[in-house]
CSV table of C-alpha atoms and ligand atoms in Angstrom, one decimal:
chain,number,residue,atom,x,y,z
U,868,MET,CA,0.0,-0.1,0.0
U,869,GLU,CA,1.1,3.5,-0.7
U,870,LYS,CA,0.6,6.9,0.9
U,871,ILE,CA,1.0,10.4,0.0
U,872,LEU,CA,3.0,12.9,2.1
U,873,ILE,CA,2.6,16.7,2.0
U,874,GLN,CA,4.4,19.7,3.5
U,875,GLY,CA,1.9,22.3,3.2
U,876,GLY,CA,2.5,26.1,2.7
U,877,GLU,CA,3.5,26.5,-0.9
U,878,ARG,CA,1.4,28.6,-3.2
U,879,LEU,CA,0.5,26.8,-6.5
U,880,LYS,CA,2.0,28.4,-9.5
U,881,GLY,CA,2.2,27.4,-13.1
U,882,ALA,CA,0.2,25.5,-15.7
U,883,VAL,CA,-1.3,22.1,-15.5
U,884,LYS,CA,-3.1,19.9,-18.2
U,885,VAL,CA,-6.2,18.1,-17.2
U,886,SER,CA,-6.9,14.4,-18.0
U,887,GLY,CA,-9.9,12.9,-19.7
U,888,ALA,CA,-12.8,12.3,-17.4
U,889,LYS,CA,-13.2,9.0,-15.7
U,890,ASN,CA,-17.0,9.2,-15.7
U,891,ALA,CA,-17.1,9.8,-19.4
U,892,ALA,CA,-14.4,7.2,-20.3
U,893,LEU,CA,-16.3,4.3,-18.4
U,894,PRO,CA,-19.5,4.6,-20.4
U,895,VAL,CA,-17.8,5.2,-23.8
U,896,MET,CA,-15.6,2.1,-23.2
U,897,ALA,CA,-18.7,0.0,-22.3
U,898,ALA,CA,-20.6,1.4,-25.5
U,899,CYS,CA,-17.9,-0.3,-27.7
U,900,ILE,CA,-19.7,-3.6,-26.9
U,901,LEU,CA,-22.7,-2.4,-28.8
U,902,THR,CA,-21.3,-3.5,-32.2
U,903,GLU,CA,-18.4,-5.4,-33.6
U,904,GLY,CA,-15.3,-4.0,-35.1
U,905,TRP,CA,-12.4,-1.7,-34.0
U,906,HIS,CA,-13.4,1.5,-32.1
U,907,HIS,CA,-10.8,4.2,-31.5
U,908,LEU,CA,-11.1,6.3,-28.3
U,909,LYS,CA,-8.9,9.2,-27.4
U,910,ASN,CA,-8.1,10.9,-24.1
U,911,ILE,CA,-8.9,7.8,-22.0
U,912,PRO,CA,-7.3,8.6,-18.6
U,913,ARG,CA,-4.9,6.0,-17.1
U,914,LEU,CA,-6.7,5.1,-13.9
U,915,LYS,CA,-7.5,2.1,-11.8
U,916,ASP,CA,-11.1,2.3,-12.8
U,917,THR,CA,-10.4,2.3,-16.5
U,918,GLN,CA,-8.1,-0.8,-16.0
U,919,THR,CA,-10.9,-2.4,-14.1
U,920,ILE,CA,-13.4,-2.0,-16.9
U,921,LYS,CA,-10.7,-3.3,-19.3
U,922,ARG,CA,-10.1,-6.3,-17.2
U,923,ILE,CA,-13.9,-7.1,-17.1
U,924,MET,CA,-14.3,-6.6,-20.9
U,925,SER,CA,-11.0,-8.6,-21.6
U,926,GLY,CA,-12.6,-11.4,-19.8
U,927,MET,CA,-15.6,-11.3,-22.2
U,928,GLY,CA,-13.3,-11.6,-25.2
U,929,VAL,CA,-12.7,-7.8,-26.0
U,930,LEU,CA,-9.2,-6.8,-27.2
U,931,PHE,CA,-7.4,-3.6,-26.3
U,932,GLU,CA,-4.5,-1.9,-28.0
U,933,GLU,CA,-2.9,1.4,-27.0
U,934,GLN,CA,-0.8,3.6,-29.4
U,935,ASP,CA,0.0,7.3,-29.5
U,936,GLY,CA,-2.6,8.1,-26.9
U,937,VAL,CA,-5.5,6.2,-28.8
U,938,LEU,CA,-7.1,3.3,-27.1
U,939,SER,CA,-8.3,0.8,-29.8
U,940,VAL,CA,-11.0,-1.5,-28.8
U,941,ASN,CA,-12.0,-4.7,-30.6
U,942,THR,CA,-15.4,-6.2,-29.8
U,943,GLU,CA,-15.5,-8.7,-32.8
U,944,ASN,CA,-15.7,-11.9,-30.6
U,945,ILE,CA,-17.4,-11.5,-27.3
U,946,ARG,CA,-17.6,-15.0,-25.9
U,947,ASP,CA,-18.8,-14.2,-22.4
U,948,CYS,CA,-21.2,-11.7,-20.9
U,949,GLN,CA,-20.3,-12.0,-17.2
U,950,ALA,CA,-18.9,-9.2,-14.8
U,951,SER,CA,-17.9,-11.1,-11.7
U,952,TYR,CA,-18.3,-9.9,-8.1
U,953,ASP,CA,-14.5,-9.8,-7.5
U,954,LEU,CA,-14.2,-6.9,-10.0
U,955,VAL,CA,-17.7,-5.2,-9.7
U,956,LYS,CA,-17.2,-4.9,-5.8
U,957,THR,CA,-14.2,-2.7,-6.7
U,958,MET,CA,-16.1,-0.6,-9.3
U,959,ARG,CA,-19.9,-0.1,-9.1
U,960,ALA,CA,-19.8,1.6,-12.6
U,961,SER,CA,-19.5,-2.0,-13.9
U,962,ILE,CA,-23.3,-1.8,-14.1
U,963,LEU,CA,-22.8,0.2,-17.2
U,964,LEU,CA,-22.1,-3.0,-19.1
U,965,LEU,CA,-25.6,-4.4,-18.6
U,966,GLY,CA,-27.3,-2.1,-21.2
U,967,PRO,CA,-24.7,-2.8,-24.1
U,968,LEU,CA,-24.6,-6.6,-23.4
U,969,VAL,CA,-28.5,-7.1,-23.6
U,970,ALA,CA,-28.5,-4.8,-26.6
U,971,ARG,CA,-25.8,-6.9,-28.4
U,972,LEU,CA,-26.2,-10.4,-27.0
U,973,ARG,CA,-29.6,-10.3,-25.5
U,974,ARG,CA,-28.1,-11.6,-22.2
U,975,ALA,CA,-25.9,-10.5,-19.4
U,976,ARG,CA,-24.8,-11.7,-16.0
U,977,ILE,CA,-23.6,-8.8,-13.8
U,978,SER,CA,-22.8,-8.9,-10.2
U,979,LEU,CA,-25.3,-6.6,-8.3
U,980,PRO,CA,-23.2,-3.7,-6.9
U,981,GLY,CA,-23.5,-3.4,-3.2
U,982,GLY,CA,-23.6,-0.3,-1.2
U,983,CYS,CA,-20.4,1.9,-1.0
U,984,ALA,CA,-18.8,4.3,1.4
U,985,ILE,CA,-20.8,7.2,0.3
U,986,GLY,CA,-24.3,5.6,0.4
U,987,ALA,CA,-26.5,2.7,-0.5
U,988,ARG,CA,-26.5,3.6,-4.1
U,989,PRO,CA,-29.2,1.2,-5.5
U,990,VAL,CA,-29.6,0.4,-9.2
U,991,ASP,CA,-33.3,-0.2,-9.1
U,992,MET,CA,-34.0,2.6,-11.6
U,993,HIS,CA,-31.7,1.0,-14.2
U,994,LEU,CA,-33.4,-2.3,-13.7
U,995,LYS,CA,-36.9,-0.9,-13.8
U,996,ALA,CA,-36.1,0.9,-17.1
U,997,LEU,CA,-34.5,-2.1,-18.8
U,998,SER,CA,-37.5,-4.2,-17.8
U,999,ALA,CA,-39.8,-1.8,-19.4
U,1000,MET,CA,-37.8,-2.3,-22.5
U,1001,GLY,CA,-38.4,-6.1,-22.5
U,1002,VAL,CA,-35.3,-7.3,-20.5
U,1003,GLU,CA,-36.3,-10.1,-18.0
U,1004,MET,CA,-34.1,-10.1,-15.0
U,1005,PHE,CA,-33.8,-12.3,-12.0
U,1006,LEU,CA,-31.4,-12.3,-9.0
U,1007,GLU,CA,-29.3,-15.4,-8.3
U,1008,GLY,CA,-26.2,-15.7,-6.0
U,1009,GLY,CA,-26.0,-11.8,-5.9
U,1010,TYR,CA,-25.9,-11.6,-9.7
U,1011,ILE,CA,-28.4,-9.9,-12.1
U,1012,ASN,CA,-29.2,-12.5,-14.8
U,1013,ALA,CA,-30.6,-10.5,-17.7
U,1014,GLU,CA,-32.2,-12.0,-20.9
U,1015,ALA,CA,-34.2,-10.5,-23.7
U,1016,ASP,CA,-35.8,-12.1,-26.7
U,1017,HIS,CA,-36.4,-8.7,-28.1
U,1018,LEU,CA,-35.7,-5.1,-26.9
U,1019,ASN,CA,-38.4,-2.5,-27.4
U,1020,GLY,CA,-38.6,1.2,-27.1
U,1021,ALA,CA,-40.4,2.5,-23.9
U,1022,GLU,CA,-41.4,5.6,-22.0
U,1023,ILE,CA,-39.0,5.8,-19.1
U,1024,PHE,CA,-39.5,8.2,-16.1
U,1025,PHE,CA,-36.6,8.5,-13.6
U,1026,ASP,CA,-37.8,9.5,-10.1
U,1027,ILE,CA,-34.4,11.1,-9.7
U,1028,PRO,CA,-32.0,12.0,-12.5
U,1029,THR,CA,-29.5,9.1,-12.5
U,1030,VAL,CA,-26.3,9.5,-14.6
U,1031,THR,CA,-25.3,5.9,-15.2
U,1032,GLY,CA,-29.0,4.9,-15.4
U,1033,THR,CA,-29.6,7.4,-18.2
U,1034,GLU,CA,-26.3,6.1,-19.8
U,1035,ASN,CA,-27.4,2.4,-19.6
U,1036,VAL,CA,-30.8,3.1,-21.1
U,1037,MET,CA,-29.4,5.1,-24.0
U,1038,MET,CA,-27.1,2.3,-24.9
U,1039,ALA,CA,-29.8,-0.4,-24.8
U,1040,ALA,CA,-32.3,2.1,-26.7
U,1041,VAL,CA,-30.0,2.6,-29.6
U,1042,LYS,CA,-30.6,-1.0,-30.6
U,1043,ALA,CA,-34.2,-1.3,-29.5
U,1044,LYS,CA,-37.2,-1.5,-31.7
U,1045,GLY,CA,-38.9,1.8,-31.9
U,1046,GLN,CA,-38.6,4.9,-29.9
U,1047,THR,CA,-37.5,5.4,-26.3
U,1048,VAL,CA,-38.1,8.5,-24.4
U,1049,ILE,CA,-36.1,9.1,-21.1
U,1050,ARG,CA,-37.8,11.9,-19.1
U,1051,ASN,CA,-36.0,13.5,-16.0
U,1052,ALA,CA,-32.8,12.2,-17.6
U,1053,ALA,CA,-29.4,13.3,-16.3
U,1054,LYS,CA,-28.0,16.3,-18.0
U,1055,GLU,CA,-24.3,15.8,-17.0
U,1056,PRO,CA,-21.7,16.5,-19.8
U,1057,GLU,CA,-20.6,12.8,-19.5
U,1058,VAL,CA,-24.2,11.8,-20.7
U,1059,VAL,CA,-23.8,14.3,-23.6
U,1060,ASN,CA,-20.3,12.8,-24.4
U,1061,LEU,CA,-21.7,9.3,-24.6
U,1062,ALA,CA,-24.6,10.4,-26.8
U,1063,GLY,CA,-22.0,11.9,-29.2
U,1064,MET,CA,-20.2,8.5,-29.4
U,1065,LEU,CA,-23.6,6.7,-30.0
U,1066,ARG,CA,-24.3,9.1,-32.8
U,1067,ALA,CA,-21.0,8.5,-34.4
U,1068,MET,CA,-21.8,4.7,-34.3
U,1069,GLY,CA,-25.1,5.6,-36.1
U,1070,GLY,CA,-27.3,5.9,-33.2
U,1071,ARG,CA,-30.3,8.2,-33.4
U,1072,ILE,CA,-30.5,10.4,-30.2
U,1073,GLU,CA,-31.8,13.9,-29.6
U,1074,GLY,CA,-32.2,16.0,-26.5
U,1075,ASP,CA,-29.1,14.9,-24.5
U,1076,GLY,CA,-28.1,17.6,-22.2
U,1077,SER,CA,-31.8,18.3,-21.5
U,1078,ASP,CA,-34.1,16.4,-19.2
U,1079,THR,CA,-35.8,14.6,-22.1
U,1080,ILE,CA,-33.9,12.4,-24.3
U,1081,ILE,CA,-35.4,10.6,-27.3
U,1082,VAL,CA,-33.7,7.7,-28.9
U,1083,GLN,CA,-34.9,6.1,-32.1
U,1084,GLY,CA,-33.7,2.3,-32.4
U,1085,VAL,CA,-31.7,1.4,-35.4
U,1086,ASP,CA,-31.0,-1.9,-36.9
U,1087,GLY,CA,-27.3,-1.7,-37.2
U,1088,LEU,CA,-24.5,0.3,-35.8
U,1089,GLN,CA,-20.9,0.7,-36.9
U,1090,SER,CA,-17.7,0.9,-35.0
U,1091,VAL,CA,-16.5,4.4,-34.1
U,1092,GLU,CA,-13.5,5.9,-36.1
U,1093,GLU,CA,-12.6,8.3,-33.4
U,1094,HIS,CA,-14.2,9.5,-30.2
U,1095,THR,CA,-12.7,12.0,-27.7
U,1096,VAL,CA,-13.4,11.8,-24.0
U,1097,ILE,CA,-14.1,15.2,-22.4
U,1098,PRO,CA,-11.9,16.7,-19.9
U,1099,ASP,CA,-12.4,15.8,-16.3
U,1100,ARG,CA,-14.4,18.8,-14.9
U,1101,ILE,CA,-14.0,17.3,-11.3
U,1102,GLU,CA,-10.1,17.4,-11.8
U,1103,VAL,CA,-10.3,21.0,-13.0
U,1104,GLY,CA,-12.5,21.8,-10.0
U,1105,THR,CA,-10.0,20.2,-7.6
U,1106,PHE,CA,-7.2,22.4,-9.1
U,1107,MET,CA,-9.3,25.6,-8.8
U,1108,ILE,CA,-10.0,24.8,-5.2
U,1109,GLY,CA,-6.3,24.0,-4.5
U,1110,CYS,CA,-5.4,27.3,-6.1
U,1111,ALA,CA,-7.9,29.3,-4.1
U,1112,MET,CA,-6.8,27.6,-0.9
U,1113,THR,CA,-3.0,28.2,-1.4
U,1114,GLY,CA,-3.5,31.8,-2.8
U,1115,GLY,CA,-1.8,30.7,-5.9
U,1116,GLU,CA,-2.0,31.6,-9.6
U,1117,ILE,CA,-2.5,28.7,-12.2
U,1118,LEU,CA,-3.5,28.1,-15.6
U,1119,ILE,CA,-5.7,24.9,-16.0
U,1120,GLU,CA,-5.2,23.8,-19.7
U,1121,GLY,CA,-7.5,21.8,-22.0
U,1122,CYS,CA,-10.6,22.3,-19.9
U,1123,ARG,CA,-14.3,23.2,-20.9
U,1124,PRO,CA,-15.4,26.1,-18.7
U,1125,GLU,CA,-19.0,25.6,-19.7
U,1126,HIS,CA,-19.0,22.3,-17.7
U,1127,LEU,CA,-18.0,24.3,-14.6
U,1128,ALA,CA,-20.3,27.2,-14.4
U,1129,ALA,CA,-21.6,26.4,-10.9
U,1130,VAL,CA,-18.1,25.7,-9.6
U,1131,ILE,CA,-16.6,29.0,-11.2
U,1132,GLU,CA,-19.4,31.0,-9.7
U,1133,LYS,CA,-18.6,29.6,-6.1
U,1134,VAL,CA,-14.9,30.0,-6.4
U,1135,GLN,CA,-15.4,33.5,-7.5
U,1136,ALA,CA,-17.7,34.1,-4.6
U,1137,VAL,CA,-14.9,32.9,-2.3
U,1138,GLY,CA,-12.8,35.7,-3.7
U,1139,ALA,CA,-10.7,34.0,-6.4
U,1140,GLU,CA,-10.3,35.8,-9.8
U,1141,VAL,CA,-11.2,33.4,-12.7
U,1142,LYS,CA,-10.4,34.2,-16.4
U,1143,LYS,CA,-11.6,31.9,-19.2
U,1144,SER,CA,-9.7,31.9,-22.5
U,1145,GLU,CA,-8.9,29.6,-25.4
U,1146,ALA,CA,-5.9,28.3,-23.3
U,1147,GLY,CA,-8.1,27.3,-20.4
U,1148,ILE,CA,-9.0,28.6,-17.0
U,1149,LEU,CA,-6.6,31.2,-15.4
U,1150,ILE,CA,-7.2,31.4,-11.6
U,1151,LYS,CA,-5.7,33.6,-9.0
U,1152,GLY,CA,-6.5,32.8,-5.4
U,1153,PRO,CA,-7.6,35.4,-2.9
U,1154,GLU,CA,-5.7,36.8,0.1
U,1155,VAL,CA,-8.7,36.3,2.2
U,1156,ILE,CA,-11.0,33.4,1.6
U,1157,ARG,CA,-14.7,34.3,2.0
U,1158,SER,CA,-17.0,31.7,3.3
U,1159,VAL,CA,-19.8,30.6,0.9
U,1160,ASP,CA,-22.6,28.1,1.3
U,1161,ILE,CA,-23.1,25.3,-1.3
U,1162,GLU,CA,-25.7,22.7,-2.0
U,1163,THR,CA,-24.9,19.7,-4.3
U,1164,MET,CA,-27.2,19.3,-7.1
U,1165,PRO,CA,-27.5,17.3,-10.4
U,1166,PHE,CA,-25.8,19.1,-13.4
U,1167,PRO,CA,-25.7,22.1,-13.9
U,1168,GLY,CA,-25.7,22.5,-10.2
U,1169,PHE,CA,-22.6,22.2,-7.8
U,1170,PRO,CA,-21.3,18.7,-8.3
U,1171,THR,CA,-21.4,16.2,-5.3
U,1172,ASP,CA,-18.0,15.0,-6.7
U,1173,LEU,CA,-16.6,18.3,-5.5
U,1174,GLN,CA,-18.3,18.8,-2.2
U,1175,ALA,CA,-15.5,17.2,-0.1
U,1176,GLN,CA,-12.9,19.4,-1.8
U,1177,PHE,CA,-14.9,22.6,-1.4
U,1178,MET,CA,-15.3,21.7,2.3
U,1179,ALA,CA,-11.5,21.6,2.7
U,1180,LEU,CA,-11.5,25.3,1.3
U,1181,MET,CA,-14.3,26.3,3.6
U,1182,CYS,CA,-12.2,24.9,6.6
U,1183,ILE,CA,-9.7,27.9,6.2
U,1184,ALA,CA,-12.4,30.5,5.1
U,1185,GLU,CA,-13.2,33.6,7.2
U,1186,GLY,CA,-16.6,33.0,8.8
U,1187,SER,CA,-18.9,30.0,8.6
U,1188,SER,CA,-20.4,28.2,5.8
U,1189,ILE,CA,-23.2,25.5,5.2
U,1190,ILE,CA,-22.5,22.6,2.9
U,1191,ARG,CA,-25.6,20.7,2.0
U,1192,GLU,CA,-25.3,17.3,0.3
U,1193,THR,CA,-28.4,16.2,-1.5
U,1194,ILE,CA,-27.1,13.5,-3.8
U,1195,PHE,CA,-25.7,10.9,-1.5
U,1196,GLU,CA,-26.8,10.2,2.1
U,1197,ASN,CA,-23.4,9.4,3.6
U,1198,ARG,CA,-20.9,11.6,1.7
U,1199,PHE,CA,-19.4,13.3,4.9
U,1200,ILE,CA,-16.9,10.6,5.9
U,1201,HIS,CA,-14.1,13.0,5.2
U,1202,VAL,CA,-15.3,15.2,7.9
U,1203,SER,CA,-13.9,13.3,10.9
U,1204,GLU,CA,-10.5,13.1,8.9
U,1205,LEU,CA,-10.5,16.9,8.4
U,1206,ILE,CA,-11.3,17.3,12.1
U,1207,ARG,CA,-8.1,15.4,12.9
U,1208,MET,CA,-6.3,18.3,11.1
U,1209,GLY,CA,-8.0,20.8,13.3
U,1210,ALA,CA,-11.1,21.7,11.2
U,1211,GLN,CA,-14.3,22.8,12.9
U,1212,ILE,CA,-17.2,21.1,11.4
U,1213,SER,CA,-20.4,19.8,12.8
U,1214,ILE,CA,-22.9,17.6,11.0
U,1215,HIS,CA,-26.7,18.0,11.2
U,1216,GLY,CA,-28.4,15.6,8.9
U,1217,ASN,CA,-27.4,16.2,5.4
U,1218,GLN,CA,-25.9,19.6,6.3
U,1219,ALA,CA,-22.3,20.3,7.6
U,1220,MET,CA,-21.6,23.6,9.3
U,1221,VAL,CA,-17.9,24.5,8.8
U,1222,ARG,CA,-16.4,27.2,11.0
U,1223,GLY,CA,-13.4,28.7,9.3
U,1224,ILE,CA,-10.2,28.7,11.1
U,1225,ASP,CA,-6.7,30.4,10.5
U,1226,ARG,CA,-4.9,27.2,9.7
U,1227,LEU,CA,-5.0,23.5,9.5
U,1228,LEU,CA,-2.4,21.2,11.1
U,1229,ALA,CA,-0.6,18.4,9.4
U,1230,ALA,CA,-1.7,14.9,10.6
U,1231,PRO,CA,-1.8,11.2,9.4
U,1232,VAL,CA,-5.3,10.9,7.8
U,1233,MET,CA,-7.1,8.0,6.1
U,1234,ALA,CA,-8.9,8.4,2.7
U,1235,THR,CA,-12.3,6.7,2.6
U,1236,ASP,CA,-13.4,7.4,-0.9
U,1237,LEU,CA,-12.1,8.9,-4.1
U,1238,ARG,CA,-13.3,12.5,-3.6
U,1239,ALA,CA,-12.5,12.4,0.1
U,1240,SER,CA,-8.8,11.6,-0.7
U,1241,ALA,CA,-8.6,14.7,-2.8
U,1242,SER,CA,-10.1,16.8,-0.1
U,1243,LEU,CA,-7.5,15.6,2.4
U,1244,ILE,CA,-4.6,16.2,-0.1
U,1245,LEU,CA,-6.0,19.8,-0.5
U,1246,ALA,CA,-6.2,20.2,3.3
U,1247,GLY,CA,-2.5,18.8,3.3
U,1248,LEU,CA,-1.4,21.6,1.0
U,1249,VAL,CA,-2.1,24.4,3.4
U,1250,ALA,CA,-1.5,22.4,6.7
U,1251,LYS,CA,1.2,23.8,9.0
U,1252,GLU,CA,3.6,22.1,11.5
U,1253,GLY,CA,4.8,19.0,9.9
U,1254,THR,CA,3.9,16.6,7.2
U,1255,THR,CA,0.5,15.4,6.3
U,1256,GLU,CA,0.3,11.7,5.5
U,1257,VAL,CA,-2.7,10.4,3.5
U,1258,HIS,CA,-3.2,6.7,3.8
U,1259,ARG,CA,-5.4,4.4,1.7
U,1260,ILE,CA,-4.7,6.3,-1.5
U,1261,TYR,CA,-5.9,3.5,-3.7
U,1262,HIS,CA,-9.1,5.3,-3.6
U,1263,LEU,CA,-7.3,8.4,-5.2
U,1264,ASP,CA,-5.9,6.3,-8.0
U,1265,ARG,CA,-9.3,5.0,-9.1
U,1266,GLY,CA,-10.2,8.4,-10.4
U,1267,TYR,CA,-7.2,11.0,-10.6
U,1268,GLU,CA,-4.4,10.6,-13.1
U,1269,GLY,CA,-1.2,11.3,-11.2
U,1270,LEU,CA,-2.7,14.0,-9.0
U,1271,GLU,CA,0.4,14.4,-6.7
U,1272,VAL,CA,2.8,14.5,-9.8
U,1273,LYS,CA,0.5,17.4,-11.1
U,1274,PHE,CA,0.5,19.3,-7.7
U,1275,ARG,CA,4.2,18.9,-7.6
U,1276,SER,CA,4.7,20.4,-11.1
U,1277,LEU,CA,2.7,23.4,-9.6
U,1278,GLY,CA,5.2,23.8,-6.9
U,1279,ALA,CA,3.6,21.7,-4.0
U,1280,LYS,CA,5.8,19.6,-1.7
U,1281,ILE,CA,4.0,16.4,-2.2
U,1282,TRP,CA,5.3,12.9,-3.0
U,1283,ARG,CA,4.2,9.2,-2.8
U,1284,GLU,CA,5.8,6.6,-0.6
U,1285,LYS,CA,5.2,2.9,0.3
U,1286,ALA,CA,3.3,2.8,3.5
N,76,EPU,N1,-30.2,6.3,-7.4
N,76,EPU,C1,-31.3,5.4,-6.9
N,76,EPU,N2,-31.7,4.3,-7.8
N,76,EPU,C2,-30.9,4.2,-8.9
N,76,EPU,C3,-29.9,4.9,-9.4
N,76,EPU,C4,-29.6,6.0,-8.5
N,76,EPU,O1,-31.9,5.5,-5.9
N,76,EPU,O2,-31.3,3.2,-9.7
N,76,EPU,C5,-29.8,7.4,-6.6
N,76,EPU,C6,-28.5,7.4,-6.0
N,76,EPU,O3,-28.4,6.6,-4.8
N,76,EPU,C7,-28.2,8.8,-5.7
N,76,EPU,C8,-28.9,9.5,-6.9
N,76,EPU,O4,-29.8,8.5,-7.3
N,76,EPU,O5,-28.9,9.2,-4.5
N,76,EPU,C9,-28.1,9.8,-8.1
N,76,EPU,O6,-27.1,8.9,-8.3
N,76,EPU,P1,-26.6,8.5,-9.7
N,76,EPU,O7,-27.3,7.2,-10.3
N,76,EPU,O8,-26.7,9.7,-10.8
N,76,EPU,O9,-25.2,8.2,-9.6
N,76,EPU,P2,-24.2,7.1,-10.4
N,76,EPU,O10,-24.6,7.2,-11.8
N,76,EPU,O11,-24.1,5.9,-9.6
N,76,EPU,C10,-22.4,8.9,-11.1
N,76,EPU,C11,-21.0,9.0,-11.0
N,76,EPU,C12,-20.6,9.4,-9.6
N,76,EPU,C13,-21.3,10.8,-9.3
N,76,EPU,C14,-22.9,10.6,-9.5
N,76,EPU,C15,-23.7,11.8,-9.3
N,76,EPU,C16,-20.1,7.5,-12.6
N,76,EPU,C17,-19.4,6.4,-13.0
N,76,EPU,N3,-20.3,7.8,-11.4
N,76,EPU,O12,-22.8,7.8,-10.2
N,76,EPU,O13,-19.2,9.6,-9.6
N,76,EPU,O14,-21.1,11.0,-7.9
N,76,EPU,O15,-23.1,10.1,-10.8
N,76,EPU,O16,-23.2,12.9,-10.1
N,76,EPU,O17,-20.5,8.2,-13.7
N,76,EPU,C18,-17.1,9.8,-8.4
N,76,EPU,O18,-16.7,9.9,-9.5
N,76,EPU,O19,-16.5,9.9,-7.5
N,76,EPU,C19,-18.5,9.3,-8.4
N,76,EPU,C20,-19.0,8.8,-7.2
């Protein structure tokens, strides 16, 4: 096991290039299953989660080749349709394979994901929607066994907008007979990125990016010549927050500011200067950090995947702030670790009240999930008196590509060691 060590106190300076988004890469990799041939994907980040989906798909007979930053995926011979518990328990997003497998092979056997550190995270809405499209499913030994003689279009209404649920249904619907309408669909940029890939394969999709997506099923799809994964908006947000915390000045290259409107607005409210240009986002941290309330919401609202990082920022703000988490019921596990660094935070239901203090203190802390890990690293960047040690960073490696290397290139004193 490895740990990350940080000696806080350096202002971030310089330029950093953002990687492809994990949550856009996983669905487009899964979508390759929909039709045979070579698919060529650009900007796939090198992460534990992208390795995990490759391992699952390789076990099904999918071939992968990587050259000059392009991941080529061959789905000619799929001989198996199973995603085993061993791998699904390490990555819940494996459920994304269900839609494409039933669309291509008319059957799938996927381990049902259990709960995770941030919440129960059921997949009932995925299953209900696929069942309305003609998929028969039963649970056996912890696995969802799915079979479909035919796949029909359907009217789907999601009680809550679900990102991977919307993606699963879109992937099944492109090959279903007739029209599928998804209401209260997720509007996240990752959904739009997947829709772009499906269109490049010959799928007929409209309305992605809005809350109503209409898919007309087609008979045949072709493999995709080239599809580029969007930049990781959560990584961009993490750098923006790091810059605001350290009073630095950085240029974040290769990002899409339109994916970050809510985050930019909050970071400006804190006192940072943000300039958007062709080159990316230029951000200058404030001398005094103002406290600002946030509430997590589906896109275009403030993303839950940046809540823990924003909380680290509020820990050293002037005054108090309220952070309300509305997406996941248990996404405050980072709080007790931040408290070990001197933060003053109290939790009341789904709200955290953060009283800003002058300085955080270095301490050994434990990462509990992916975004909590990033929050603790940010706290470490400003912590005084010693070295912060962040343990269990395998969570970080699931979703950030060389985060500590990128922070080091911006002047932070941060490195990785064997624990
Ligand atoms: N939900 C249900 N039933 C379902 C599906 C979802 O009750 O069948 C609930 C969830 O428990 C949650 C809400 O609906 O309360 C929204 O969850 P959603 O389905 O949108 O989450 P997800 O698709 O499982 C994706 C990201 C998460 C991100 C959320 C919210 C991927 C692979 N994962 O998860 O990313 O937090 O959307 O934006 O796209 C992360 O990267 O750290 C991460 C957790």
